[in-house]
Amino acid sequence: MKEIKKAMPIFSNYPQHLYQALNFSSGYILNVTVSTDTNVYFLFDFTRSTFSESQFRLVSILTKLNPISQTIYRLYTAQVAPTENIYIHNRHDLTSIQRVSPNNPDCASYYELEAEILNAVIYSNQDDLVSALDKLPLIHFFDVLDLEHATLRQKKDFIVSYIAILTHAIDQWGYPIEKAFKIQADLVQEIEHSTQLPDLINTLKGITWFYFKTIQNYRTHNFLPLPDRIMSYINEHVCDNINLDDIAKAVHASKKNLNPAFKEKFGITITQFIRKNKIDRAKEILIVSDAPIPDIAKQLAFSTPSYFIKTFKKVTGLTPKYFRNHFLEDELNQ
């Protein structure tokens, strides 16, 4: 975890802040001080496949940094978490670059950079995207807009317009229009329900990576062997009630060929893989949220909470409640 090692000295310079975050090109690091000599670090990497599988999880980790920090603190200490705001570091703020900002936003530079970002997304060029997103905080656009004092409504309006531009771009590239607008509608709905946006630029980065991974997965999905197409479909629909008929239709294959092909390559049945994937997602939800067990069961399309608990224990050997209460402690003791 080289990113965490680089960030630790930065966090240590601000011991007065219990909750801190440091942004980088493809994610951020969350630091929670749980005692005078103990810190808990979480790395959120937007390039991971899971960030293209659920826009709801994406928006949650982008907009709920304070609740996530408080949950980590409470789980580790078993005490009520302080309610102080998270302190956010941006890489460009830590450099020695001296910038002279004009009185008006540099719209031309922003639109040029926006074009770079869109090209990187639709052509699935990760290096170009990293380069473009690194420039995002450096142009004389957001600093002049005085984001620190912008209202929540102003931030939401900017994000919604940005989502619309990305949606139009992937639609023009050839991504199915009904899927593109479904992504847009779901993302906008989640943004509208958000009660805070701690860091607008990092939110824009996360949304950009979501679209990037969506197009990358779609591009790859159409040329993958059958077992990989099955896996890709399951990853994208882990929160749904997945059945073999739906998979066969989605991957354009005979239902009877699905399990033999999948098991030959991955060594487990499709049902076993679906169950493992759902439990892996459940672990993530349990770690970063206070969602009740019945709500998690419903979100992951389990028929009943009791069946979810039974399945979770069968896969992990632990109950969901025990996992949530002891995860951080167990990880740090390893």
CSV table of C-alpha atoms in Angstrom, one decimal:
chain,number,residue,atom,x,y,z
A,1,MET,CA,0.0,0.0,0.0
A,2,LYS,CA,2.5,2.6,-1.2
A,3,GLU,CA,-0.2,5.3,-1.3
A,4,ILE,CA,-0.9,4.9,2.4
A,5,LYS,CA,2.8,4.9,3.3
A,6,LYS,CA,3.2,8.2,1.4
A,7,ALA,CA,0.1,9.7,3.2
A,8,MET,CA,1.1,8.8,6.7
A,9,PRO,CA,3.6,11.6,7.2
A,10,ILE,CA,1.0,14.1,5.9
A,11,PHE,CA,-1.7,12.9,8.3
A,12,SER,CA,0.8,13.0,11.2
A,13,ASN,CA,1.3,16.7,10.7
A,14,TYR,CA,-2.3,17.3,11.6
A,15,PRO,CA,-2.9,15.4,14.9
A,16,GLN,CA,-5.6,17.8,15.9
A,17,HIS,CA,-8.0,16.2,13.3
A,18,LEU,CA,-9.5,12.8,14.1
A,19,TYR,CA,-10.7,12.3,10.6
A,20,GLN,CA,-8.6,13.1,7.5
A,21,ALA,CA,-8.7,12.2,3.9
A,22,LEU,CA,-6.1,12.6,1.1
A,23,ASN,CA,-7.1,12.6,-2.5
A,24,PHE,CA,-5.0,11.1,-5.3
A,25,SER,CA,-5.6,10.5,-9.0
A,26,SER,CA,-7.8,7.4,-8.7
A,27,GLY,CA,-9.2,7.5,-5.2
A,28,TYR,CA,-8.5,8.7,-1.7
A,29,ILE,CA,-7.2,7.5,1.6
A,30,LEU,CA,-9.2,7.8,4.8
A,31,ASN,CA,-7.4,8.2,8.1
A,32,VAL,CA,-9.2,7.8,11.4
A,33,THR,CA,-7.3,8.4,14.7
A,34,VAL,CA,-8.8,6.0,17.2
A,35,SER,CA,-6.3,6.7,20.0
A,36,THR,CA,-3.1,8.7,20.7
A,37,ASP,CA,-0.9,6.0,19.1
A,38,THR,CA,-3.3,4.2,16.7
A,39,ASN,CA,-4.6,5.2,13.3
A,40,VAL,CA,-6.9,3.2,11.0
A,41,TYR,CA,-6.4,3.7,7.2
A,42,PHE,CA,-8.8,2.8,4.5
A,43,LEU,CA,-7.8,3.0,0.8
A,44,PHE,CA,-10.7,3.7,-1.7
A,45,ASP,CA,-9.5,2.9,-5.2
A,46,PHE,CA,-11.8,4.0,-8.0
A,47,THR,CA,-10.1,1.7,-10.5
A,48,ARG,CA,-11.3,-1.4,-8.7
A,49,SER,CA,-14.1,-3.3,-10.6
A,50,THR,CA,-16.5,-2.9,-7.7
A,51,PHE,CA,-16.8,0.8,-8.4
A,52,SER,CA,-18.4,0.1,-11.7
A,53,GLU,CA,-20.9,-2.4,-10.3
A,54,SER,CA,-22.9,-0.1,-8.0
A,55,GLN,CA,-23.3,3.6,-8.4
A,56,PHE,CA,-25.1,3.6,-5.0
A,57,ARG,CA,-22.0,2.4,-3.3
A,58,LEU,CA,-19.9,4.8,-5.2
A,59,VAL,CA,-22.0,7.8,-4.3
A,60,SER,CA,-22.0,6.6,-0.7
A,61,ILE,CA,-18.3,6.6,-0.3
A,62,LEU,CA,-17.9,9.9,-2.1
A,63,THR,CA,-20.5,11.8,-0.1
A,64,LYS,CA,-20.6,10.2,3.3
A,65,LEU,CA,-17.0,10.6,4.5
A,66,ASN,CA,-18.0,11.8,7.9
A,67,PRO,CA,-20.4,9.0,8.7
A,68,ILE,CA,-17.9,6.4,7.4
A,69,SER,CA,-15.2,7.9,9.6
A,70,GLN,CA,-17.5,7.9,12.6
A,71,THR,CA,-18.5,4.3,11.9
A,72,ILE,CA,-14.9,3.2,11.8
A,73,TYR,CA,-14.1,5.0,15.1
A,74,ARG,CA,-17.2,3.5,16.8
A,75,LEU,CA,-16.4,0.0,15.6
A,76,TYR,CA,-12.8,0.2,16.7
A,77,THR,CA,-13.3,1.9,20.1
A,78,ALA,CA,-16.8,0.8,21.0
A,79,GLN,CA,-17.4,4.4,22.0
A,80,VAL,CA,-19.6,7.1,20.6
A,81,ALA,CA,-17.7,8.7,17.7
A,82,PRO,CA,-17.0,12.5,17.8
A,83,THR,CA,-19.0,14.5,15.2
A,84,GLU,CA,-16.2,16.7,14.0
A,85,ASN,CA,-15.9,17.4,10.2
A,86,ILE,CA,-13.4,15.5,8.1
A,87,TYR,CA,-10.2,17.4,7.1
A,88,ILE,CA,-9.4,16.9,3.4
A,89,HIS,CA,-6.0,17.2,1.9
A,90,ASN,CA,-5.5,17.6,-1.8
A,91,ARG,CA,-2.3,16.7,-3.5
A,92,HIS,CA,-2.0,20.1,-5.3
A,93,ASP,CA,-2.3,21.9,-2.0
A,94,LEU,CA,0.8,20.1,-0.7
A,95,THR,CA,3.1,21.1,-3.6
A,96,SER,CA,5.2,24.2,-3.9
A,97,ILE,CA,3.6,25.3,-7.1
A,98,GLN,CA,2.7,29.0,-6.9
A,99,ARG,CA,-0.4,29.9,-8.9
A,100,VAL,CA,-1.8,33.3,-9.6
A,101,SER,CA,-5.5,33.1,-10.1
A,102,PRO,CA,-7.3,35.4,-12.5
A,103,ASN,CA,-10.4,37.2,-11.3
A,104,ASN,CA,-12.7,35.0,-13.5
A,105,PRO,CA,-12.7,31.3,-14.0
A,106,ASP,CA,-10.5,30.0,-16.8
A,107,CYS,CA,-13.4,28.4,-18.7
A,108,ALA,CA,-11.3,27.7,-21.8
A,109,SER,CA,-8.8,25.5,-19.9
A,110,TYR,CA,-11.7,23.7,-18.1
A,111,TYR,CA,-13.4,22.8,-21.4
A,112,GLU,CA,-10.1,21.7,-22.9
A,113,LEU,CA,-9.5,19.5,-19.9
A,114,GLU,CA,-13.1,18.2,-20.0
A,115,ALA,CA,-12.5,17.1,-23.6
A,116,GLU,CA,-9.4,15.2,-22.5
A,117,ILE,CA,-11.3,13.5,-19.8
A,118,LEU,CA,-14.1,12.5,-22.2
A,119,ASN,CA,-11.7,11.1,-24.7
A,120,ALA,CA,-9.9,9.1,-22.1
A,121,VAL,CA,-13.2,7.6,-20.9
A,122,ILE,CA,-14.6,6.6,-24.3
A,123,TYR,CA,-11.3,5.2,-25.5
A,124,SER,CA,-10.6,3.4,-22.2
A,125,ASN,CA,-7.2,5.0,-21.9
A,126,GLN,CA,-6.3,4.9,-18.2
A,127,ASP,CA,-3.0,6.7,-18.4
A,128,ASP,CA,-4.6,9.6,-20.2
A,129,LEU,CA,-7.4,9.7,-17.6
A,130,VAL,CA,-5.0,9.8,-14.7
A,131,SER,CA,-3.1,12.6,-16.4
A,132,ALA,CA,-6.2,14.6,-17.1
A,133,LEU,CA,-7.7,14.2,-13.6
A,134,ASP,CA,-4.4,15.3,-12.0
A,135,LYS,CA,-4.8,18.6,-13.8
A,136,LEU,CA,-8.4,19.1,-12.6
A,137,PRO,CA,-7.6,20.9,-9.3
A,138,LEU,CA,-4.8,22.9,-10.9
A,139,ILE,CA,-6.7,24.9,-13.5
A,140,HIS,CA,-8.0,28.4,-12.6
A,141,PHE,CA,-11.6,27.3,-12.6
A,142,PHE,CA,-12.7,25.7,-9.3
A,143,ASP,CA,-10.5,28.0,-7.1
A,144,VAL,CA,-12.1,31.1,-8.5
A,145,LEU,CA,-15.5,29.6,-8.0
A,146,ASP,CA,-14.8,29.5,-4.3
A,147,LEU,CA,-16.0,26.0,-3.7
A,148,GLU,CA,-15.3,26.2,0.0
A,149,HIS,CA,-18.3,28.6,0.3
A,150,ALA,CA,-20.5,27.2,-2.4
A,151,THR,CA,-23.9,26.0,-1.3
A,152,LEU,CA,-24.8,22.3,-1.5
A,153,ARG,CA,-27.3,23.2,-4.2
A,154,GLN,CA,-24.6,24.8,-6.4
A,155,LYS,CA,-22.4,21.8,-6.0
A,156,LYS,CA,-25.2,19.4,-6.8
A,157,ASP,CA,-26.1,21.4,-9.9
A,158,PHE,CA,-22.5,21.2,-11.2
A,159,ILE,CA,-22.3,17.5,-10.6
A,160,VAL,CA,-25.6,16.8,-12.3
A,161,SER,CA,-24.5,18.8,-15.4
A,162,TYR,CA,-21.2,16.8,-15.4
A,163,ILE,CA,-23.0,13.5,-15.2
A,164,ALA,CA,-25.1,14.6,-18.2
A,165,ILE,CA,-22.0,15.4,-20.2
A,166,LEU,CA,-20.5,12.0,-19.5
A,167,THR,CA,-23.7,10.2,-20.3
A,168,HIS,CA,-24.0,12.0,-23.6
A,169,ALA,CA,-20.4,11.1,-24.4
A,170,ILE,CA,-20.8,7.3,-23.8
A,171,ASP,CA,-24.1,7.3,-25.7
A,172,GLN,CA,-22.3,8.9,-28.7
A,173,TRP,CA,-19.6,6.3,-28.4
A,174,GLY,CA,-22.1,3.5,-28.7
A,175,TYR,CA,-23.0,2.5,-25.2
A,176,PRO,CA,-26.7,1.4,-25.1
A,177,ILE,CA,-28.8,4.6,-24.7
A,178,GLU,CA,-31.3,3.0,-22.3
A,179,LYS,CA,-28.4,1.8,-20.0
A,180,ALA,CA,-26.7,5.2,-20.3
A,181,PHE,CA,-29.8,7.1,-19.1
A,182,LYS,CA,-30.5,4.5,-16.4
A,183,ILE,CA,-27.0,5.2,-15.0
A,184,GLN,CA,-27.6,9.0,-15.2
A,185,ALA,CA,-31.0,8.8,-13.5
A,186,ASP,CA,-29.7,6.6,-10.7
A,187,LEU,CA,-26.6,8.7,-10.1
A,188,VAL,CA,-28.6,12.0,-10.1
A,189,GLN,CA,-31.1,10.5,-7.7
A,190,GLU,CA,-28.4,9.5,-5.3
A,191,ILE,CA,-26.7,12.9,-5.6
A,192,GLU,CA,-30.0,14.7,-4.9
A,193,HIS,CA,-30.5,12.6,-1.8
A,194,SER,CA,-27.0,13.4,-0.5
A,195,THR,CA,-26.9,15.7,2.5
A,196,GLN,CA,-23.3,16.7,2.1
A,197,LEU,CA,-20.5,16.9,-0.5
A,198,PRO,CA,-17.3,17.2,1.4
A,199,ASP,CA,-15.1,17.5,-1.7
A,200,LEU,CA,-16.5,18.4,-5.1
A,201,ILE,CA,-13.4,17.7,-7.1
A,202,ASN,CA,-13.0,14.2,-5.6
A,203,THR,CA,-16.7,13.5,-6.2
A,204,LEU,CA,-16.2,14.5,-9.9
A,205,LYS,CA,-13.1,12.2,-10.1
A,206,GLY,CA,-15.1,9.3,-8.6
A,207,ILE,CA,-17.9,9.7,-11.0
A,208,THR,CA,-15.5,9.9,-13.9
A,209,TRP,CA,-13.9,6.6,-12.9
A,210,PHE,CA,-17.3,5.1,-12.6
A,211,TYR,CA,-18.0,6.0,-16.3
A,212,PHE,CA,-14.5,4.9,-17.3
A,213,LYS,CA,-14.9,1.4,-15.7
A,214,THR,CA,-18.5,1.1,-17.2
A,215,ILE,CA,-17.2,1.7,-20.7
A,216,GLN,CA,-14.1,-0.4,-20.2
A,217,ASN,CA,-16.2,-3.3,-18.9
A,218,TYR,CA,-18.7,-3.0,-21.7
A,219,ARG,CA,-16.0,-2.9,-24.3
A,220,THR,CA,-14.3,-6.0,-22.8
A,221,HIS,CA,-17.5,-7.8,-22.2
A,222,ASN,CA,-18.4,-8.0,-25.9
A,223,PHE,CA,-15.1,-9.9,-26.7
A,224,LEU,CA,-14.7,-12.1,-23.6
A,225,PRO,CA,-14.9,-15.9,-23.5
A,226,LEU,CA,-18.2,-17.3,-22.2
A,227,PRO,CA,-17.0,-17.9,-18.6
A,228,ASP,CA,-15.7,-14.3,-18.3
A,229,ARG,CA,-18.9,-12.9,-19.7
A,230,ILE,CA,-20.9,-14.8,-17.1
A,231,MET,CA,-18.6,-13.5,-14.3
A,232,SER,CA,-18.9,-9.9,-15.7
A,233,TYR,CA,-22.7,-10.2,-15.7
A,234,ILE,CA,-22.8,-11.5,-12.1
A,235,ASN,CA,-20.4,-8.7,-10.9
A,236,GLU,CA,-22.6,-6.1,-12.5
A,237,HIS,CA,-25.9,-7.5,-11.1
A,238,VAL,CA,-24.8,-8.7,-7.7
A,239,CYS,CA,-27.6,-6.8,-6.0
A,240,ASP,CA,-30.2,-8.5,-8.2
A,241,ASN,CA,-32.0,-11.8,-7.9
A,242,ILE,CA,-29.8,-13.5,-10.5
A,243,ASN,CA,-30.9,-16.7,-12.3
A,244,LEU,CA,-29.5,-18.8,-15.1
A,245,ASP,CA,-32.2,-17.7,-17.6
A,246,ASP,CA,-31.2,-14.0,-17.1
A,247,ILE,CA,-27.5,-14.9,-17.5
A,248,ALA,CA,-28.1,-16.9,-20.7
A,249,LYS,CA,-30.1,-14.1,-22.2
A,250,ALA,CA,-27.5,-11.5,-21.3
A,251,VAL,CA,-24.5,-13.4,-22.6
A,252,HIS,CA,-26.2,-14.9,-25.6
A,253,ALA,CA,-25.6,-18.5,-24.8
A,254,SER,CA,-27.5,-21.7,-24.1
A,255,LYS,CA,-28.6,-22.1,-20.5
A,256,LYS,CA,-27.3,-25.7,-20.5
A,257,ASN,CA,-23.7,-24.5,-21.5
A,258,LEU,CA,-23.4,-22.0,-18.7
A,259,ASN,CA,-22.3,-24.1,-15.7
A,260,PRO,CA,-20.0,-26.5,-17.5
A,261,ALA,CA,-18.1,-23.6,-19.1
A,262,PHE,CA,-17.9,-21.6,-15.9
A,263,LYS,CA,-16.9,-24.5,-13.7
A,264,GLU,CA,-14.2,-25.7,-16.1
A,265,LYS,CA,-12.5,-22.3,-15.9
A,266,PHE,CA,-13.1,-21.2,-12.3
A,267,GLY,CA,-13.6,-24.4,-10.4
A,268,ILE,CA,-17.0,-23.5,-8.8
A,269,THR,CA,-20.6,-23.4,-10.0
A,270,ILE,CA,-22.3,-20.2,-11.0
A,271,THR,CA,-24.5,-20.4,-7.9
A,272,GLN,CA,-21.5,-20.7,-5.6
A,273,PHE,CA,-19.9,-17.7,-7.3
A,274,ILE,CA,-23.1,-15.6,-6.9
A,275,ARG,CA,-23.3,-16.5,-3.2
A,276,LYS,CA,-19.6,-15.6,-2.7
A,277,ASN,CA,-20.0,-12.3,-4.6
A,278,LYS,CA,-23.1,-11.3,-2.6
A,279,ILE,CA,-21.3,-12.0,0.7
A,280,ASP,CA,-18.3,-10.1,-0.4
A,281,ARG,CA,-20.5,-7.1,-1.1
A,282,ALA,CA,-22.3,-7.6,2.2
A,283,LYS,CA,-18.9,-7.4,4.0
A,284,GLU,CA,-18.2,-4.0,2.3
A,285,ILE,CA,-21.6,-2.6,3.3
A,286,LEU,CA,-21.2,-3.9,6.9
A,287,ILE,CA,-17.8,-2.2,7.1
A,288,VAL,CA,-18.7,1.3,5.7
A,289,SER,CA,-22.3,1.7,6.9
A,290,ASP,CA,-24.7,1.4,9.8
A,291,ALA,CA,-27.3,-0.2,7.6
A,292,PRO,CA,-29.5,-2.7,9.5
A,293,ILE,CA,-29.1,-6.4,8.7
A,294,PRO,CA,-32.6,-6.7,7.1
A,295,ASP,CA,-31.9,-3.7,4.8
A,296,ILE,CA,-28.6,-5.3,3.6
A,297,ALA,CA,-30.4,-8.6,3.0
A,298,LYS,CA,-33.0,-6.8,0.9
A,299,GLN,CA,-30.4,-4.8,-1.0
A,300,LEU,CA,-28.6,-8.0,-2.0
A,301,ALA,CA,-31.9,-9.7,-3.0
A,302,PHE,CA,-31.9,-12.4,-0.3
A,303,SER,CA,-35.4,-13.8,0.3
A,304,THR,CA,-35.3,-13.1,4.1
A,305,PRO,CA,-32.9,-11.7,6.6
A,306,SER,CA,-32.6,-15.1,8.3
A,307,TYR,CA,-31.5,-16.7,5.0
A,308,PHE,CA,-29.0,-13.9,4.5
A,309,ILE,CA,-27.6,-14.5,8.0
A,310,LYS,CA,-27.4,-18.2,7.4
A,311,THR,CA,-25.6,-17.8,4.1
A,312,PHE,CA,-23.2,-15.2,5.5
A,313,LYS,CA,-22.3,-17.6,8.3
A,314,LYS,CA,-21.9,-20.6,6.0
A,315,VAL,CA,-19.5,-18.6,3.8
A,316,THR,CA,-17.5,-16.8,6.5
A,317,GLY,CA,-18.0,-18.8,9.6
A,318,LEU,CA,-19.3,-15.6,11.3
A,319,THR,CA,-22.6,-13.8,11.7
A,320,PRO,CA,-23.0,-10.4,10.0
A,321,LYS,CA,-23.2,-8.7,13.4
A,322,TYR,CA,-20.1,-10.3,14.7
A,323,PHE,CA,-18.2,-9.5,11.5
A,324,ARG,CA,-19.3,-5.8,11.7
A,325,ASN,CA,-18.3,-5.5,15.4
A,326,HIS,CA,-14.9,-7.2,15.1
A,327,PHE,CA,-13.7,-6.6,11.5
A,328,LEU,CA,-11.3,-3.7,12.3
A,329,GLU,CA,-10.0,-5.4,15.4
A,330,ASP,CA,-9.3,-8.7,13.5
A,331,GLU,CA,-7.7,-6.9,10.6
A,332,LEU,CA,-5.3,-4.9,12.7
A,333,ASN,CA,-4.3,-8.0,14.8
A,334,GLN,CA,-3.3,-9.9,11.8
